[in-house]
PDB file of C-alpha atoms (C1' of nucleotides) in Angstrom:
ATOM      1  CA  UNK A1495      93.506  82.810  97.230  1.00 47.00           C
ATOM      2  CA  UNK A1496      90.454  82.885  95.031  1.00 45.00           C
ATOM      3  CA  UNK A1497      88.174  79.977  94.254  1.00 47.00           C
ATOM      4  CA  UNK A1498      89.975  79.331  91.025  1.00 50.00           C
ATOM      5  CA  UNK A1499      92.593  76.653  90.826  1.00 56.00           C
ATOM      6  CA  UNK A1500      95.095  75.605  88.205  1.00 55.00           C
ATOM      7  CA  UNK A1501      93.830  72.044  88.348  1.00 56.00           C
ATOM      8  CA  UNK A1502      97.334  70.691  88.789  1.00 61.00           C
ATOM      9  CA  UNK A1503      98.640  68.385  91.497  1.00 61.00           C
ATOM     10  CA  UNK A1504     101.791  70.422  91.893  1.00 66.00           C
ATOM     11  CA  UNK A1505     103.349  72.340  94.749  1.00 72.00           C
ATOM     12  CA  UNK A1506     104.185  75.345  92.612  1.00 70.00           C
ATOM     13  CA  UNK A1507     100.613  75.537  91.336  1.00 67.00           C
ATOM     14  CA  UNK A1508      99.330  75.233  94.883  1.00 72.00           C
ATOM     15  CA  UNK A1509     101.684  77.968  96.074  1.00 77.00           C
ATOM     16  CA  UNK A1510     100.389  80.239  93.340  1.00 72.00           C
ATOM     17  CA  UNK A1511      96.833  79.481  94.353  1.00 71.00           C
ATOM     18  CA  UNK A1512      97.721  80.534  97.916  1.00 76.00           C
ATOM     19  CA  UNK A1513      99.861  83.615  97.336  1.00 79.00           C
ATOM     20  CA  UNK A1514      99.909  84.205  93.592  1.00 72.00           C
ATOM     21  CA  UNK A1515      97.080  86.713  93.361  1.00 70.00           C
ATOM     22  CA  UNK A1516      98.013  90.300  92.546  1.00 69.00           C
ATOM     23  CA  UNK A1517      99.268  92.080  95.688  1.00 75.00           C
ATOM     24  CA  UNK A1518      99.272  88.919  97.843  1.00 78.00           C
ATOM     25  CA  UNK A1519     103.035  88.447  97.946  1.00 81.00           C
ATOM     26  CA  UNK A1520     103.598  92.129  98.645  1.00 80.00           C
ATOM     27  CA  UNK A1521     101.352  91.821 101.685  1.00 82.00           C
ATOM     28  CA  UNK A1522     103.455  88.845 102.792  1.00 85.00           C
ATOM     29  CA  UNK A1523     106.628  90.852 102.112  1.00 85.00           C
ATOM     30  CA  UNK A1524     105.476  93.695 104.326  1.00 83.00           C
ATOM     31  CA  UNK A1525     104.566  91.313 107.134  1.00 85.00           C
ATOM     32  CA  UNK A1526     107.979  89.629 107.079  1.00 87.00           C
ATOM     33  CA  UNK A1527     109.378  92.427 109.251  1.00 85.00           C
ATOM     34  CA  UNK A1528     106.649  92.114 111.838  1.00 84.00           C
ATOM     35  CA  UNK A1529     102.926  92.527 112.469  1.00 83.00           C
ATOM     36  CA  UNK A1530     101.166  95.446 110.848  1.00 81.00           C
ATOM     37  CA  UNK A1531      97.821  97.125 111.145  1.00 77.00           C
ATOM     38  CA  UNK A1532      95.489  97.560 108.234  1.00 73.00           C
ATOM     39  CA  UNK A1533      96.435 101.216 107.954  1.00 71.00           C
ATOM     40  CA  UNK A1534     100.153 100.381 108.104  1.00 75.00           C
ATOM     41  CA  UNK A1535      99.699  98.160 105.077  1.00 77.00           C
ATOM     42  CA  UNK A1536      97.839 100.908 103.264  1.00 72.00           C
ATOM     43  CA  UNK A1537     100.870 103.116 103.797  1.00 70.00           C
ATOM     44  CA  UNK A1538     103.417 100.556 102.638  1.00 75.00           C
ATOM     45  CA  UNK A1539     101.195  99.580  99.690  1.00 74.00           C
ATOM     46  CA  UNK A1540      99.769 102.982  98.760  1.00 67.00           C
ATOM     47  CA  UNK A1541      98.442 101.842  95.392  1.00 66.00           C
ATOM     48  CA  UNK A1542      96.337  98.960  96.637  1.00 68.00           C
ATOM     49  CA  UNK A1543      92.621  99.752  96.842  1.00 63.00           C
ATOM     50  CA  UNK A1544      91.159  99.244 100.271  1.00 63.00           C
ATOM     51  CA  UNK A1545      88.731  96.625  99.054  1.00 60.00           C
ATOM     52  CA  UNK A1546      91.505  94.592  97.479  1.00 67.00           C
ATOM     53  CA  UNK A1547      93.635  94.787 100.599  1.00 72.00           C
ATOM     54  CA  UNK A1548      90.673  93.627 102.633  1.00 69.00           C
ATOM     55  CA  UNK A1549      90.080  90.750 100.240  1.00 68.00           C
ATOM     56  CA  UNK A1550      93.734  89.711 100.175  1.00 74.00           C
ATOM     57  CA  UNK A1551      93.993  89.753 103.962  1.00 76.00           C
ATOM     58  CA  UNK A1552      90.942  87.518 104.195  1.00 71.00           C
ATOM     59  CA  UNK A1553      92.253  85.170 101.515  1.00 71.00           C
ATOM     60  CA  UNK A1554      95.691  84.898 103.111  1.00 78.00           C
ATOM     61  CA  UNK A1555      94.089  84.302 106.482  1.00 76.00           C
ATOM     62  CA  UNK A1556      91.927  81.532 105.052  1.00 72.00           C
ATOM     63  CA  UNK A1557      95.015  80.054 103.432  1.00 75.00           C
ATOM     64  CA  UNK A1558      96.738  79.931 106.828  1.00 79.00           C
ATOM     65  CA  UNK A1559      99.498  82.281 105.678  1.00 83.00           C
ATOM     66  CA  UNK A1560      98.595  85.146 108.012  1.00 81.00           C
ATOM     67  CA  UNK A1561      96.524  85.550 111.138  1.00 79.00           C
ATOM     68  CA  UNK A1562      94.573  88.388 112.740  1.00 76.00           C
ATOM     69  CA  UNK A1563      95.446  89.289 116.278  1.00 75.00           C
ATOM     70  CA  UNK A1564      93.696  91.778 118.529  1.00 68.00           C
ATOM     71  CA  UNK A1565      96.190  93.722 120.602  1.00 62.00           C
ATOM     72  CA  UNK A1566      95.533  93.810 124.350  1.00 59.00           C
ATOM     73  CA  UNK A1567      95.131  97.587 124.347  1.00 55.00           C
ATOM     74  CA  UNK A1568      92.309  99.960 125.032  1.00 47.00           C
ATOM     75  CA  UNK A1569      91.686 100.593 121.360  1.00 53.00           C
ATOM     76  CA  UNK A1570      91.730  96.837 120.682  1.00 52.00           C
ATOM     77  CA  UNK A1571      93.699  97.420 117.505  1.00 63.00           C
ATOM     78  CA  UNK A1572      93.837  94.541 115.054  1.00 70.00           C
ATOM     79  CA  UNK A1573      97.172  93.551 113.571  1.00 77.00           C
ATOM     80  CA  UNK A1574      97.995  91.052 110.879  1.00 80.00           C
ATOM     81  CA  UNK A1575     100.992  88.776 111.205  1.00 84.00           C
ATOM     82  CA  UNK A1576     102.480  85.798 109.452  1.00 86.00           C
ATOM     83  CA  UNK A1577     101.708  82.351 110.771  1.00 85.00           C
ATOM     84  CA  UNK A1578     104.491  79.791 111.140  1.00 87.00           C
ATOM     85  CA  UNK A1579     103.515  78.530 107.698  1.00 87.00           C
ATOM     86  CA  UNK A1580     103.646  82.062 106.324  1.00 87.00           C
ATOM     87  CA  UNK A1581     107.024  82.690 107.925  1.00 89.00           C
ATOM     88  CA  UNK A1582     108.442  79.813 105.928  1.00 90.00           C
ATOM     89  CA  UNK A1583     108.143  82.122 102.929  1.00 89.00           C
ATOM     90  CA  UNK A1584     110.969  84.327 104.243  1.00 91.00           C
ATOM     91  CA  UNK A1585     113.932  82.627 102.521  1.00 92.00           C
ATOM     92  CA  UNK A1586     111.822  82.225  99.402  1.00 89.00           C
ATOM     93  CA  UNK A1587     110.930  85.918  99.400  1.00 88.00           C
ATOM     94  CA  UNK A1588     114.576  86.917  99.863  1.00 91.00           C
ATOM     95  CA  UNK A1589     115.624  84.722  96.963  1.00 90.00           C
ATOM     96  CA  UNK A1590     112.764  86.015  94.840  1.00 85.00           C
ATOM     97  CA  UNK A1591     113.695  89.587  95.696  1.00 87.00           C
ATOM     98  CA  UNK A1592     117.292  89.020  94.692  1.00 90.00           C
ATOM     99  CA  UNK A1593     116.193  87.353  91.488  1.00 85.00           C
ATOM    100  CA  UNK A1594     113.935  90.285  90.658  1.00 83.00           C
ATOM    101  CA  UNK A1595     116.558  92.860  91.619  1.00 86.00           C
ATOM    102  CA  UNK A1596     118.732  91.661  88.763  1.00 86.00           C
ATOM    103  CA  UNK A1597     116.151  92.991  86.320  1.00 78.00           C
ATOM    104  CA  UNK A1598     115.516  96.263  88.146  1.00 79.00           C
ATOM    105  CA  UNK A1599     116.084  99.331  86.041  1.00 75.00           C
ATOM    106  CA  UNK A1600     115.854 102.894  87.194  1.00 73.00           C
ATOM    107  CA  UNK A1601     112.972 103.688  89.559  1.00 73.00           C
ATOM    108  CA  UNK A1602     109.941 105.243  87.893  1.00 65.00           C
ATOM    109  CA  UNK A1603     108.637 108.691  88.744  1.00 61.00           C
ATOM    110  CA  UNK A1604     105.742 107.361  90.799  1.00 60.00           C
ATOM    111  CA  UNK A1605     107.491 104.287  92.196  1.00 69.00           C
ATOM    112  CA  UNK A1606     107.536 104.133  95.969  1.00 73.00           C
ATOM    113  CA  UNK A1607     110.494 102.881  97.969  1.00 80.00           C
ATOM    114  CA  UNK A1608     109.418 102.152 101.491  1.00 82.00           C
ATOM    115  CA  UNK A1609     111.391 101.679 104.667  1.00 85.00           C
ATOM    116  CA  UNK A1610     110.471  98.005 104.617  1.00 85.00           C
ATOM    117  CA  UNK A1611     111.777  97.695 101.078  1.00 86.00           C
ATOM    118  CA  UNK A1612     115.015  99.362 102.133  1.00 90.00           C
ATOM    119  CA  UNK A1613     115.482  96.959 105.044  1.00 92.00           C
ATOM    120  CA  UNK A1614     114.554  93.909 103.003  1.00 91.00           C
ATOM    121  CA  UNK A1615     116.866  94.922 100.166  1.00 93.00           C
ATOM    122  CA  UNK A1616     119.808  94.697 102.554  1.00 96.00           C
ATOM    123  CA  UNK A1617     118.744  91.255 103.777  1.00 96.00           C
ATOM    124  CA  UNK A1618     118.172  90.192 100.179  1.00 95.00           C
ATOM    125  CA  UNK A1619     121.587  91.186  98.922  1.00 96.00           C
ATOM    126  CA  UNK A1620     123.606  90.142 101.971  1.00 97.00           C
ATOM    127  CA  UNK A1621     126.264  87.487 101.344  1.00 97.00           C
ATOM    128  CA  UNK A1622     127.206  85.884 104.678  1.00 96.00           C
ATOM    129  CA  UNK A1623     130.219  84.138 103.173  1.00 96.00           C
ATOM    130  CA  UNK A1624     131.764  87.564 102.509  1.00 97.00           C
ATOM    131  CA  UNK A1625     131.052  88.758 106.046  1.00 96.00           C
ATOM    132  CA  UNK A1626     132.854  86.056 107.994  1.00 95.00           C
ATOM    133  CA  UNK A1627     134.885  87.687 110.741  1.00 94.00           C
ATOM    134  CA  UNK A1628     133.493  91.131 109.991  1.00 95.00           C
ATOM    135  CA  UNK A1629     132.201  93.317 112.798  1.00 97.00           C
ATOM    136  CA  UNK A1630     130.967  96.541 111.292  1.00 97.00           C
ATOM    137  CA  UNK A1631     127.909  98.764 111.435  1.00 98.00           C
ATOM    138  CA  UNK A1632     126.632 100.785 108.512  1.00 98.00           C
ATOM    139  CA  UNK A1633     124.127 103.593 108.503  1.00 97.00           C
ATOM    140  CA  UNK A1634     122.468 103.948 105.120  1.00 97.00           C
ATOM    141  CA  UNK A1635     120.383 106.927 104.033  1.00 96.00           C
ATOM    142  CA  UNK A1636     117.677 106.631 101.396  1.00 91.00           C
ATOM    143  CA  UNK A1637     116.342 110.155 100.989  1.00 87.00           C
ATOM    144  CA  UNK A1638     114.762 110.952 104.337  1.00 85.00           C
ATOM    145  CA  UNK A1639     114.740 107.301 105.407  1.00 89.00           C
ATOM    146  CA  UNK A1640     117.591 105.916 107.467  1.00 95.00           C
ATOM    147  CA  UNK A1641     118.386 102.319 108.294  1.00 96.00           C
ATOM    148  CA  UNK A1642     121.359 100.703 109.950  1.00 97.00           C
ATOM    149  CA  UNK A1643     122.901  97.331 109.243  1.00 98.00           C
ATOM    150  CA  UNK A1644     124.945  95.514 111.869  1.00 98.00           C
ATOM    151  CA  UNK A1645     127.251  92.847 110.484  1.00 98.00           C
ATOM    152  CA  UNK A1646     128.601  90.450 113.061  1.00 97.00           C
ATOM    153  CA  UNK A1647     130.706  87.583 111.745  1.00 95.00           C
ATOM    154  CA  UNK A1648     128.421  86.527 108.929  1.00 95.00           C
ATOM    155  CA  UNK A1649     125.239  87.553 110.705  1.00 97.00           C
ATOM    156  CA  UNK A1650     123.170  90.554 109.696  1.00 97.00           C
ATOM    157  CA  UNK A1651     120.696  92.634 111.641  1.00 96.00           C
ATOM    158  CA  UNK A1652     118.978  95.537 109.902  1.00 96.00           C
ATOM    159  CA  UNK A1653     116.723  98.038 111.622  1.00 93.00           C
ATOM    160  CA  UNK A1654     115.136 101.410 111.107  1.00 91.00           C
ATOM    161  CA  UNK A1655     116.870 104.601 112.146  1.00 93.00           C
ATOM    162  CA  UNK A1656     120.310 106.082 112.569  1.00 94.00           C
ATOM    163  CA  UNK A1657     123.129 104.396 114.486  1.00 95.00           C
ATOM    164  CA  UNK A1658     125.191 106.978 116.376  1.00 93.00           C
ATOM    165  CA  UNK A1659     128.407 104.942 116.418  1.00 92.00           C
ATOM    166  CA  UNK A1660     128.152 103.577 112.898  1.00 96.00           C
ATOM    167  CA  UNK A1661     131.523 102.741 111.358  1.00 97.00           C
ATOM    168  CA  UNK A1662     130.384 104.129 108.028  1.00 97.00           C
ATOM    169  CA  UNK A1663     127.502 106.398 107.024  1.00 98.00           C
ATOM    170  CA  UNK A1664     126.472 105.876 103.416  1.00 97.00           C
ATOM    171  CA  UNK A1665     124.435 108.501 101.579  1.00 97.00           C
ATOM    172  CA  UNK A1666     123.646 107.521  97.986  1.00 93.00           C
ATOM    173  CA  UNK A1667     122.716 110.485  95.786  1.00 91.00           C
ATOM    174  CA  UNK A1668     120.440 108.255  93.717  1.00 82.00           C
ATOM    175  CA  UNK A1669     120.015 104.512  93.512  1.00 83.00           C
ATOM    176  CA  UNK A1670     122.686 102.447  95.225  1.00 88.00           C
ATOM    177  CA  UNK A1671     121.920  99.572  92.876  1.00 89.00           C
ATOM    178  CA  UNK A1672     124.654 100.277  90.258  1.00 90.00           C
ATOM    179  CA  UNK A1673     127.307  99.856  92.926  1.00 94.00           C
ATOM    180  CA  UNK A1674     125.752  96.732  94.409  1.00 94.00           C
ATOM    181  CA  UNK A1675     125.362  95.248  90.925  1.00 92.00           C
ATOM    182  CA  UNK A1676     129.014  95.890  90.142  1.00 92.00           C
ATOM    183  CA  UNK A1677     128.164  98.361  87.411  1.00 91.00           C
ATOM    184  CA  UNK A1678     130.412 100.852  89.182  1.00 93.00           C
ATOM    185  CA  UNK A1679     133.119 100.265  91.730  1.00 95.00           C
ATOM    186  CA  UNK A1680     132.905 101.836  95.176  1.00 96.00           C
ATOM    187  CA  UNK A1681     135.809 104.062  94.163  1.00 96.00           C
ATOM    188  CA  UNK A1682     133.941 105.214  91.069  1.00 96.00           C
ATOM    189  CA  UNK A1683     130.798 105.762  93.141  1.00 95.00           C
ATOM    190  CA  UNK A1684     132.741 108.007  95.502  1.00 95.00           C
ATOM    191  CA  UNK A1685     134.670 109.852  92.799  1.00 95.00           C
ATOM    192  CA  UNK A1686     131.543 110.533  90.749  1.00 94.00           C
ATOM    193  CA  UNK A1687     129.589 111.690  93.770  1.00 93.00           C
ATOM    194  CA  UNK A1688     127.023 108.936  93.312  1.00 93.00           C
ATOM    195  CA  UNK A1689     127.679 107.920  96.906  1.00 96.00           C
ATOM    196  CA  UNK A1690     128.909 110.004  99.799  1.00 96.00           C
ATOM    197  CA  UNK A1691     130.267 108.502 102.980  1.00 97.00           C
ATOM    198  CA  UNK A1692     131.333 109.525 106.445  1.00 96.00           C
ATOM    199  CA  UNK A1693     134.045 107.173 107.624  1.00 95.00           C
ATOM    200  CA  UNK A1694     136.703 105.081 105.975  1.00 94.00           C
ATOM    201  CA  UNK A1695     136.148 104.605 102.216  1.00 94.00           C
ATOM    202  CA  UNK A1696     137.609 101.116 102.632  1.00 95.00           C
ATOM    203  CA  UNK A1697     134.473 100.156 104.505  1.00 97.00           C
ATOM    204  CA  UNK A1698     132.446 101.046 101.439  1.00 97.00           C
ATOM    205  CA  UNK A1699     134.424  98.480  99.495  1.00 97.00           C
ATOM    206  CA  UNK A1700     133.634  95.905 102.184  1.00 97.00           C
ATOM    207  CA  UNK A1701     129.993  96.959 102.004  1.00 97.00           C
ATOM    208  CA  UNK A1702     129.916  96.373  98.248  1.00 97.00           C
ATOM    209  CA  UNK A1703     131.424  92.929  98.802  1.00 97.00           C
ATOM    210  CA  UNK A1704     128.976  91.902 101.485  1.00 97.00           C
ATOM    211  CA  UNK A1705     125.853  93.312  99.802  1.00 97.00           C
ATOM    212  CA  UNK A1706     125.663  92.249  96.195  1.00 96.00           C
ATOM    213  CA  UNK A1707     123.191  91.973  93.338  1.00 94.00           C
ATOM    214  CA  UNK A1708     124.186  89.377  90.715  1.00 92.00           C
ATOM    215  CA  UNK A1709     124.601  90.660  87.151  1.00 86.00           C
ATOM    216  CA  UNK A1710     121.493  91.362  85.110  1.00 80.00           C
ATOM    217  CA  UNK A1711     120.378  88.572  82.785  1.00 73.00           C
ATOM    218  CA  UNK A1712     121.822  88.987  79.296  1.00 64.00           C
ATOM    219  CA  UNK A1713     118.500  89.787  77.658  1.00 51.00           C
ATOM    220  CA  UNK A1714     117.913  92.820  79.811  1.00 40.00           C
ATOM    221  CA  UNK A1715     121.467  93.812  80.614  1.00 34.00           C
ATOM    222  CA  UNK A1716     121.855  97.551  80.348  1.00 34.00           C
ATOM    223  CA  UNK A1717     118.173  98.137  79.759  1.00 35.00           C
ATOM    224  CA  UNK A1718     115.902 100.012  82.067  1.00 35.00           C
ATOM    225  CA  UNK A1719     113.543  97.108  82.349  1.00 34.00           C
ATOM    226  CA  UNK A1720     110.909  97.566  84.952  1.00 32.00           C
TER     227      UNK A1720
ATOM    228  C1'  DA B 449      96.127  71.707  64.063  1.00 80.03           C
ATOM    229  C1'  DC B 450      96.348  76.424  64.188  1.00 80.03           C
ATOM    230  C1'  DG B 451      95.148  81.293  64.441  1.00 80.03           C
ATOM    231  C1'  DG B 452      91.647  84.879  64.849  1.00 80.03           C
ATOM    232  C1'  DT B 453      87.560  86.699  67.024  1.00 80.03           C
ATOM    233  C1'  DA B 454      83.539  87.677  69.953  1.00 80.03           C
ATOM    234  C1'  DG B 455      81.288  87.218  74.191  1.00 80.03           C
ATOM    235  C1'  DA B 456      81.472  85.886  78.997  1.00 80.03           C
ATOM    236  C1'  DA B 457      83.686  85.865  83.206  1.00 80.03           C
ATOM    237  C1'  DC B 458      86.793  87.657  86.190  1.00 80.03           C
ATOM    238  C1'  DA B 459      89.969  91.090  88.318  1.00 80.03           C
ATOM    239  C1'  DC B 460      90.925  95.560  89.355  1.00 80.03           C
ATOM    240  C1'  DT B 461      90.128 100.522  90.202  1.00 80.03           C
ATOM    241  C1'  DA B 462      88.206 104.730  92.240  1.00 80.03           C
ATOM    242  C1'  DG B 463      84.917 106.502  94.893  1.00 80.03           C
ATOM    243  C1'  DT B 464      81.710 106.363  98.506  1.00 80.03           C
ATOM    244  C1'  DA B 465      79.185 104.828 102.445  1.00 80.03           C
ATOM    245  C1'  DC B 466      78.534 102.083 106.339  1.00 80.03           C
ATOM    246  C1'  DT B 467      79.588  99.775 110.929  1.00 80.03           C
ATOM    247  C1'  DG B 468      81.537  99.295 115.448  1.00 80.03           C
TER     248       DG B 468
ATOM    249  C1'  DC C  39      89.354 105.976 113.269  1.00 80.03           C
ATOM    250  C1'  DA C  40      89.899 101.267 111.440  1.00 80.03           C
ATOM    251  C1'  DG C  41      88.072  98.178 108.635  1.00 80.03           C
ATOM    252  C1'  DT C  42      84.673  96.495 105.398  1.00 80.03           C
ATOM    253  C1'  DA C  43      81.292  96.507 101.649  1.00 80.03           C
ATOM    254  C1'  DC C  44      79.192  98.147  97.610  1.00 80.03           C
ATOM    255  C1'  DT C  45      78.856 100.160  92.850  1.00 80.03           C
ATOM    256  C1'  DA C  46      80.002 101.412  88.131  1.00 80.03           C
ATOM    257  C1'  DG C  47      83.386 101.454  84.867  1.00 80.03           C
ATOM    258  C1'  DT C  48      87.503  99.522  82.688  1.00 80.03           C
ATOM    259  C1'  DG C  49      90.852  96.168  81.490  1.00 80.03           C
ATOM    260  C1'  DT C  50      92.338  91.381  81.176  1.00 80.03           C
ATOM    261  C1'  DT C  51      91.770  86.546  80.661  1.00 80.03           C
ATOM    262  C1'  DC C  52      89.257  82.570  79.403  1.00 80.03           C
ATOM    263  C1'  DT C  53      86.326  79.902  76.429  1.00 80.03           C
ATOM    264  C1'  DA C  54      83.948  78.555  72.470  1.00 80.03           C
ATOM    265  C1'  DC C  55      83.458  78.923  67.862  1.00 80.03           C
ATOM    266  C1'  DC C  56      84.774  79.496  63.082  1.00 80.03           C
ATOM    267  C1'  DG C  57      87.675  79.628  58.934  1.00 80.03           C
ATOM    268  C1'  DT C  58      91.890  78.226  56.810  1.00 80.03           C
TER     269       DT C  58
END
DNA sequence: ACGGTAGAACACTAGTACTG
DNA sequence: CAGTACTAGTGTTCTACCGT
């Protein structure tokens, strides 16, 4: 939040004044999964200059979106976490992420895909109405990152790491987005080698039903718009 | 009223140094 | 080591002005 305003008595304008600066929402995104230290944020946002991160943290703190907390440890580490007000951004961020995902093309050479992004992408695309009555655990590999998603009757819990008793282990060879966007069926993904699984292939079909990206908008359909 | 342009202001970056 | 602050350079946006 800088000193500048849009000069409009409008909630959207106010929201943009609070979290609309470059990098601000990505800081909020990375704090949705829990408190982080300054250096954690530098790792999840490798392209943000230190001075900008410092400025954004101060601005978001002043805006009441995040708070600083000193951990009761010997090193007195400082962590940043969302306030109650900041936490109210969670459903908005998930909706925004899903909206943006529709226009995602292929990842760029220097694009980063962090563990947090992997976890959030599963929350973003999850459709509870398609998971009613389902009790299944997936382990998903993204390169050397592994997350697991536990679906329990319309509820979802995603966490870092492998899950030894996962019902299905999914290993995409590239981006999993074409399958989630319906650009290829789970069967096609398996047959083409785009996705490899350990477990019943039927569970991959269920996965593609429960985790879904709506079709790309017509203007950018089929384009690698980034 | 509209479009183009120049200068000012602002935002961002990379690098470095400083503090506790 | 974690976090902050500063600087110089670059790019972007805003504003005022001018001509059509």
